[in-house]
Short mmCIF file of C-alpha atoms in Angstrom, two decimals:
data_model
loop_
_atom_site.label_atom_id
_atom_site.label_comp_id
_atom_site.label_asym_id
_atom_site.label_seq_id
_atom_site.Cartn_x
_atom_site.Cartn_y
_atom_site.Cartn_z
CA MET A 1 18.11 296.42 194.99
CA ARG A 2 21.52 296.31 196.65
CA LEU A 3 22.69 299.79 195.78
CA SER A 4 24.25 301.26 198.93
CA PRO A 5 27.91 301.51 197.98
CA ALA A 6 30.73 300.66 200.35
CA ARG A 7 34.30 301.52 199.59
CA LEU A 8 37.57 299.72 199.97
CA SER A 9 41.13 300.96 199.89
CA PRO A 10 43.87 299.36 197.80
CA PRO A 11 45.87 296.72 199.69
CA GLY A 12 48.33 296.31 196.80
CA LYS A 13 48.76 292.56 197.04
CA SER A 14 49.75 291.44 193.55
CA ARG A 15 52.77 289.23 193.44
CA ARG A 16 55.26 288.10 190.87
CA ALA A 17 55.35 284.35 190.45
CA THR A 18 58.44 282.44 191.54
CA PRO A 19 59.53 279.06 190.15
CA ARG A 20 57.90 277.50 193.20
CA THR A 21 54.62 279.21 192.32
CA ALA A 22 54.82 277.94 188.74
CA LEU A 23 55.27 274.36 189.98
CA ALA A 24 52.27 274.82 192.26
CA VAL A 25 50.14 275.85 189.27
CA VAL A 26 50.97 272.60 187.49
CA ALA A 27 50.28 270.59 190.62
CA LEU A 28 46.82 272.12 190.88
CA ALA A 29 45.64 270.61 187.61
CA ALA A 30 44.90 267.14 188.92
CA SER A 31 43.20 268.38 192.07
CA LEU A 32 40.96 270.76 190.13
CA LEU A 33 39.59 267.90 188.07
CA THR A 34 38.08 266.41 191.21
CA ALA A 35 37.57 269.54 193.31
CA ALA A 36 35.63 271.67 190.81
CA PRO A 37 32.31 272.94 192.19
CA THR A 38 29.25 271.00 191.11
CA GLY A 39 26.36 272.23 193.26
CA PRO A 40 23.97 275.02 192.26
CA ASP A 41 24.86 277.01 195.37
CA SER A 42 28.61 277.10 194.70
CA ALA A 43 28.42 280.61 193.23
CA VAL A 44 27.44 282.18 196.55
CA ALA A 45 28.84 279.92 199.27
CA GLU A 46 31.64 281.45 201.28
CA PRO A 47 34.75 279.25 201.64
CA ALA A 48 35.90 278.03 205.02
CA PRO A 49 38.92 279.87 206.46
CA GLY A 50 42.04 278.77 204.61
CA ALA A 51 40.10 276.84 201.95
CA ALA A 52 40.40 277.50 198.22
CA PRO A 53 37.50 279.75 197.13
CA ARG A 54 35.26 278.42 194.36
CA VAL A 55 32.95 279.81 191.72
CA ALA A 56 29.99 278.35 189.91
CA PRO A 57 30.81 275.73 187.26
CA ALA A 58 31.91 277.00 183.86
CA GLY A 59 28.65 275.79 182.35
CA SER A 60 26.36 277.55 184.83
CA ALA A 61 23.00 278.39 183.27
CA ALA A 62 22.31 281.49 185.39
CA ALA A 63 23.75 284.96 184.92
CA ASP A 64 26.02 286.22 187.70
CA GLY A 65 27.94 289.41 188.38
CA PHE A 66 26.24 292.68 187.51
CA ALA A 67 23.88 290.93 185.09
CA SER A 68 22.30 289.21 188.11
CA VAL A 69 21.43 292.40 190.02
CA ASP A 70 17.81 293.44 190.61
CA ALA A 71 17.74 296.98 189.20
CA LEU A 72 16.04 299.21 186.64
CA GLY A 73 12.88 297.14 186.85
CA GLN A 74 14.66 293.94 185.83
CA ASP A 75 15.36 291.14 188.32
CA GLY A 76 18.53 289.62 186.87
CA THR A 77 19.02 288.51 183.29
CA THR A 78 16.84 285.72 181.93
CA GLY A 79 16.91 286.44 178.20
CA GLY A 80 14.20 284.69 176.23
CA ALA A 81 13.14 282.35 179.04
CA GLY A 82 9.44 281.61 178.82
CA GLY A 83 9.30 282.34 175.10
CA ALA A 84 9.35 280.00 172.13
CA VAL A 85 12.53 278.12 171.19
CA VAL A 86 13.45 278.51 167.52
CA THR A 87 16.44 277.43 165.44
CA ALA A 88 18.10 279.63 162.82
CA THR A 89 20.09 278.07 159.97
CA THR A 90 19.91 280.98 157.50
CA THR A 91 20.78 284.67 157.66
CA ALA A 92 17.24 285.81 156.89
CA ARG A 93 15.68 283.67 159.59
CA PHE A 94 18.29 284.66 162.19
CA LEU A 95 17.82 288.40 161.59
CA GLU A 96 14.05 288.01 161.75
CA TYR A 97 14.19 286.14 165.05
CA ILE A 98 16.53 288.51 166.89
CA SER A 99 14.41 291.53 165.94
CA ARG A 100 11.06 290.16 167.16
CA PRO A 101 9.48 292.04 170.10
CA GLU A 102 8.53 288.98 172.17
CA PRO A 103 10.76 286.80 174.39
CA LEU A 104 12.53 284.22 172.26
CA VAL A 105 15.31 281.64 172.57
CA VAL A 106 17.16 281.75 169.25
CA GLN A 107 19.35 278.70 168.64
CA VAL A 108 22.03 279.12 165.98
CA LYS A 109 23.02 276.07 163.96
CA GLY A 110 26.13 276.11 161.77
CA THR A 111 27.59 279.25 160.18
CA ILE A 112 25.51 282.35 159.52
CA THR A 113 27.00 285.20 157.50
CA LEU A 114 25.82 288.66 158.53
CA PRO A 115 25.64 291.09 155.60
CA THR A 116 27.26 294.52 155.64
CA GLY A 117 24.57 296.43 153.75
CA SER A 118 23.73 299.93 154.99
CA THR A 119 24.47 299.14 158.64
CA ASP A 120 28.19 298.37 158.29
CA GLY A 121 27.33 294.83 159.25
CA MET A 122 25.81 295.68 162.66
CA HIS A 123 22.41 294.11 163.29
CA PRO A 124 20.02 295.06 166.13
CA VAL A 125 18.90 292.66 168.86
CA ALA A 126 15.57 293.29 170.58
CA SER A 127 14.90 292.87 174.30
CA ASP A 128 14.21 289.53 176.00
CA LYS A 129 16.36 287.35 173.77
CA THR A 130 18.62 284.40 174.35
CA ILE A 131 20.94 283.81 171.39
CA VAL A 132 22.78 280.53 171.83
CA GLY A 133 24.86 278.33 169.58
CA LEU A 134 24.12 274.63 169.17
CA GLY A 135 27.12 272.36 169.64
CA ASP A 136 30.66 273.73 169.28
CA ASP A 137 30.57 275.03 165.69
CA ALA A 138 27.83 277.70 165.71
CA ARG A 139 29.29 280.86 164.17
CA LEU A 140 28.37 284.41 163.20
CA THR A 141 30.76 285.87 160.65
CA GLY A 142 31.13 289.01 158.52
CA GLY A 143 29.11 291.29 160.82
CA GLY A 144 28.16 291.93 164.42
CA LEU A 145 25.30 292.46 166.84
CA THR A 146 24.13 295.80 168.24
CA ILE A 147 22.30 295.51 171.55
CA GLY A 148 20.80 298.95 171.93
CA LEU A 149 18.78 301.75 170.41
CA PRO A 150 20.24 304.04 167.71
CA VAL A 151 22.75 306.58 169.02
CA ASP A 152 21.28 309.86 170.28
CA ASP A 153 23.64 312.22 172.11
CA ASP A 154 20.71 314.22 173.50
CA VAL A 155 19.41 311.28 175.54
CA THR A 156 21.17 311.35 178.93
CA SER A 157 19.00 309.06 181.06
CA PRO A 158 17.59 305.59 180.44
CA PRO A 159 14.59 305.71 178.09
CA ALA A 160 11.56 303.55 178.78
CA ASN A 161 12.23 301.47 175.67
CA ALA A 162 15.92 300.77 176.35
CA VAL A 163 16.97 297.33 175.15
CA HIS A 164 17.32 294.94 178.09
CA ASN A 165 17.50 291.31 179.19
CA VAL A 166 19.69 289.78 176.47
CA ILE A 167 21.87 286.66 176.70
CA VAL A 168 24.49 285.67 174.09
CA ARG A 169 26.21 282.29 174.64
CA ASN A 170 28.22 279.58 172.93
CA LEU A 171 28.87 281.38 169.64
CA SER A 172 32.00 282.11 167.63
CA PHE A 173 32.20 285.64 166.23
CA ASP A 174 34.72 286.70 163.59
CA GLY A 175 35.32 288.89 160.57
CA ALA A 176 33.06 291.83 161.46
CA THR A 177 33.69 295.07 159.59
CA ASP A 178 32.89 296.99 162.80
CA ASP A 179 32.33 295.53 166.29
CA LEU A 180 31.59 291.90 167.00
CA ILE A 181 29.14 292.93 169.75
CA ASN A 182 28.21 296.53 170.57
CA VAL A 183 26.11 297.31 173.67
CA GLN A 184 24.87 300.92 173.64
CA MET A 185 22.27 303.54 174.55
CA PHE A 186 21.33 302.56 178.12
CA SER A 187 20.88 298.87 177.39
CA HIS A 188 20.91 296.90 180.61
CA HIS A 189 21.02 293.37 181.99
CA ILE A 190 23.18 291.83 179.30
CA TRP A 191 25.05 288.53 179.76
CA ILE A 192 27.77 287.57 177.24
CA ASP A 193 29.08 284.15 178.15
CA HIS A 194 31.17 281.27 176.71
CA ASN A 195 31.80 282.78 173.30
CA ASP A 196 34.85 282.96 171.03
CA PHE A 197 35.79 286.37 169.59
CA SER A 198 38.41 287.03 166.89
CA ASN A 199 39.31 289.16 163.90
CA GLY A 200 36.84 292.00 164.28
CA ASP A 201 37.68 295.31 162.64
CA ASP A 202 36.99 297.36 165.79
CA GLY A 203 35.85 296.19 169.23
CA ALA A 204 35.16 292.62 170.25
CA VAL A 205 32.63 293.54 172.96
CA ASP A 206 32.07 297.28 173.46
CA VAL A 207 29.79 298.55 176.24
CA LYS A 208 29.03 302.26 176.14
CA ARG A 209 26.60 305.19 176.13
CA GLY A 210 24.95 304.61 179.49
CA SER A 211 24.61 300.83 179.32
CA ASP A 212 24.53 299.11 182.70
CA PHE A 213 24.43 295.81 184.61
CA VAL A 214 26.48 293.73 182.21
CA THR A 215 28.47 290.51 182.73
CA VAL A 216 31.13 289.25 180.29
CA SER A 217 32.23 285.78 181.42
CA TRP A 218 34.07 282.66 180.26
CA ASN A 219 34.87 284.01 176.78
CA ARG A 220 38.03 283.52 174.73
CA PHE A 221 39.43 286.58 172.92
CA HIS A 222 42.22 285.99 170.39
CA ASP A 223 43.64 287.34 167.12
CA HIS A 224 42.07 290.69 167.93
CA ASP A 225 43.41 294.18 168.68
CA LYS A 226 40.92 296.47 170.49
CA THR A 227 39.10 293.97 172.65
CA LEU A 228 36.81 295.53 175.28
CA LEU A 229 35.84 299.20 175.37
CA LEU A 230 33.83 300.32 178.41
CA GLY A 231 32.72 303.93 178.03
CA HIS A 232 32.30 305.77 174.74
CA ASP A 233 34.91 308.54 174.90
CA ASP A 234 36.40 311.18 177.20
CA ALA A 235 33.60 313.65 176.44
CA ASN A 236 30.69 311.31 177.14
CA ALA A 237 30.29 311.76 180.90
CA ALA A 238 26.65 312.85 180.55
CA GLN A 239 25.63 309.38 179.41
CA ASP A 240 28.29 307.20 181.02
CA ARG A 241 29.11 308.57 184.48
CA GLY A 242 27.42 306.55 187.24
CA ARG A 243 26.55 303.72 184.86
CA LEU A 244 28.47 301.04 182.90
CA ARG A 245 28.57 298.68 185.90
CA THR A 246 30.17 295.60 184.39
CA THR A 247 31.71 292.33 185.59
CA TYR A 248 34.48 290.60 183.61
CA HIS A 249 35.35 287.18 184.97
CA HIS A 250 37.01 283.95 183.81
CA ASN A 251 37.81 285.31 180.35
CA PHE A 252 40.86 284.10 178.42
CA PHE A 253 42.65 287.08 176.86
CA ASP A 254 44.74 284.90 174.58
CA ALA A 255 47.14 287.38 172.94
CA SER A 256 44.31 289.88 172.43
CA ASP A 257 46.45 292.97 172.22
CA GLN A 258 44.81 295.78 174.19
CA ARG A 259 41.64 297.09 175.91
CA ASN A 260 41.10 294.10 178.15
CA PRO A 261 39.13 296.26 179.15
CA ARG A 262 39.74 300.02 178.64
CA VAL A 263 37.43 301.82 181.09
CA ARG A 264 36.05 305.36 181.35
CA PHE A 265 33.69 306.81 184.01
CA ALA A 266 32.30 303.45 185.21
CA GLU A 267 32.22 302.41 188.89
CA PRO A 268 32.53 299.76 190.02
CA VAL A 269 34.00 297.60 187.28
CA HIS A 270 34.85 294.15 188.58
CA VAL A 271 37.66 292.26 186.82
CA TYR A 272 38.38 288.93 188.46
CA ASN A 273 39.84 285.49 187.71
CA ASN A 274 40.78 286.32 184.11
CA HIS A 275 43.79 284.77 182.36
CA TYR A 276 45.96 287.23 180.43
CA ARG A 277 48.60 285.93 178.03
CA ASP A 278 50.84 287.96 175.69
CA ASN A 279 49.00 291.30 175.75
CA SER A 280 50.37 294.82 175.34
CA TYR A 281 48.18 295.87 178.26
CA GLY A 282 45.46 294.35 180.37
CA VAL A 283 43.24 296.93 182.09
CA ALA A 284 43.24 300.70 181.73
CA SER A 285 41.18 302.83 184.12
CA ALA A 286 40.72 306.46 183.07
CA MET A 287 38.37 309.43 183.50
CA ASP A 288 37.86 308.69 187.22
CA ALA A 289 36.59 305.16 186.56
CA GLY A 290 36.77 302.75 189.49
CA VAL A 291 38.06 299.21 188.88
CA VAL A 292 38.48 296.32 191.33
CA LEU A 293 41.07 293.90 189.94
CA GLU A 294 41.45 290.63 191.83
CA GLY A 295 42.56 287.07 191.43
CA ASN A 296 43.81 287.45 187.86
CA TYR A 297 46.85 285.79 186.29
CA PHE A 298 49.01 287.91 183.97
CA HIS A 299 51.63 286.13 181.86
CA SER A 300 53.88 288.13 179.52
CA VAL A 301 51.82 291.31 179.67
CA ASN A 302 53.71 294.56 179.15
CA ASN A 303 51.37 296.65 181.36
CA PRO A 304 48.98 294.49 183.40
CA ALA A 305 46.91 297.47 184.63
CA ARG A 306 47.20 301.24 184.36
CA VAL A 307 45.54 304.35 185.78
CA ASP A 308 47.83 306.85 184.04
CA PHE A 309 46.82 306.20 180.47
CA SER A 310 45.07 308.93 178.51
CA GLY A 311 42.62 311.55 179.68
CA ASP A 312 42.10 312.04 183.43
CA LEU A 313 43.47 309.48 185.86
CA GLY A 314 41.32 306.54 186.85
CA ARG A 315 41.14 304.64 190.13
CA LEU A 316 42.08 301.00 190.66
CA VAL A 317 42.20 298.67 193.64
CA GLU A 318 44.04 295.37 193.23
CA ARG A 319 44.45 292.29 195.35
CA ASP A 320 45.85 288.79 194.97
CA ASN A 321 46.88 288.98 191.31
CA ILE A 322 49.88 287.04 189.93
CA LEU A 323 52.33 288.56 187.42
CA VAL A 324 54.70 286.33 185.43
CA ASP A 325 57.24 287.84 182.99
CA CYS A 326 55.47 291.22 182.98
CA ASN A 327 57.43 294.41 182.29
CA HIS A 328 55.57 296.73 184.67
CA PRO A 329 53.70 296.41 187.97
CA ILE A 330 49.99 297.02 188.42
CA GLU A 331 49.25 300.71 188.96
CA THR A 332 46.83 301.51 191.78
CA ARG A 333 45.13 304.70 192.88
CA GLY A 334 42.34 305.73 195.24
CA SER A 335 39.41 303.70 196.53
CA VAL A 336 36.58 302.00 194.65
CA VAL A 337 33.02 300.93 195.44
CA GLU A 338 33.04 297.31 196.58
CA PRO A 339 31.37 294.89 194.08
CA ARG A 340 30.06 292.83 197.01
CA THR A 341 27.72 295.73 197.68
CA TYR A 342 25.79 294.58 194.61
CA TYR A 343 26.20 290.79 194.40
CA PRO A 344 27.88 287.83 196.13
CA TYR A 345 30.76 286.02 194.49
CA THR A 346 33.63 283.70 195.34
CA LEU A 347 36.99 283.33 193.67
CA HIS A 348 39.36 280.78 192.34
CA ARG A 349 42.85 281.42 193.63
CA ALA A 350 44.94 283.31 191.08
CA ALA A 351 47.32 280.34 190.82
CA GLU A 352 44.42 278.18 189.61
CA VAL A 353 43.42 280.56 186.81
CA PRO A 354 45.83 279.31 184.06
CA ILE A 355 44.38 275.82 184.53
CA VAL A 356 40.70 276.64 185.05
CA VAL A 357 40.15 279.41 182.52
CA PRO A 358 41.63 277.95 179.29
CA ALA A 359 39.86 274.68 180.08
CA GLY A 360 36.48 276.33 180.62
CA ALA A 361 36.37 279.45 178.43
CA GLY A 362 34.97 279.60 174.93
CA VAL A 363 32.45 277.54 172.98
CA GLY A 364 31.43 273.95 173.54
CA LYS A 365 31.72 274.27 177.32
CA ILE A 366 28.09 274.71 178.39
#
């Protein structure tokens, strides 16, 4: 376990793009087609001095970020690996598969409608599951997935039966009457990757109530209001403080309005190489949360990142972000635990993000 935190202070290196920068972004497109990383070690290799940093390919089959950390008795996130591979084409079969106690790889074929019923359309996922869409048209509509035990305010430390080791990939989610995905009650080692989220009634992907070691990567969020909640509410420190360690990288926030993400209590939260376009705000850090924001590209975002939001002030360190046609600068405050304390990573340059992320995020890319 790599759990000895180091801290860094905010260098404050975001920059507003100039016309010359915009031309450079266009010029990068051709070179990225030939220079994209292809080797399995590209996720951890350090770039040579002056070279463009790289990340693993968009279709990488292994969890990275906080979902890769050896902690809480779980060495990374493997989902249903080692279990049977099954294919769901009906609602009944899908709900049966995701609730089974054993490891299972659940392939989703076509459109599955999740009923509302007595659960407001939220359906529980058991531990050790990979839920993956086949092709580019696998879809869950009308309801959402809950990854976690039922809510219990009296539980303030991880229970032995906390839901863990769940992967959700290559699925379109829409039309839920509540959340599209809700991670709760000390669930840990969750990887949500290469999905498409839209038109949910509440959150797209909410992570709360003591959940931990989560990665949200290469997803497209669009036609949605309250996108990513991290931390239940201002009064939930007993469950959330010291947990909620989450990585958000290479997501396309495509006019998703707000909460991209909205953070309480968590530290560190790592937000890197995301593409923001036409949002009311990007990141909000509150209730003494600690966010590291780096290598992101903000285009037409009213408030790219805030620490003075609601409730107590948060903390935020930023470096090497690009702002284009944004109304306010990135707000910074304090120091934050360094994500590299927990896992290795490398970056695309922020100028590459508007080429790399829309091309690689969403379904049909793995």
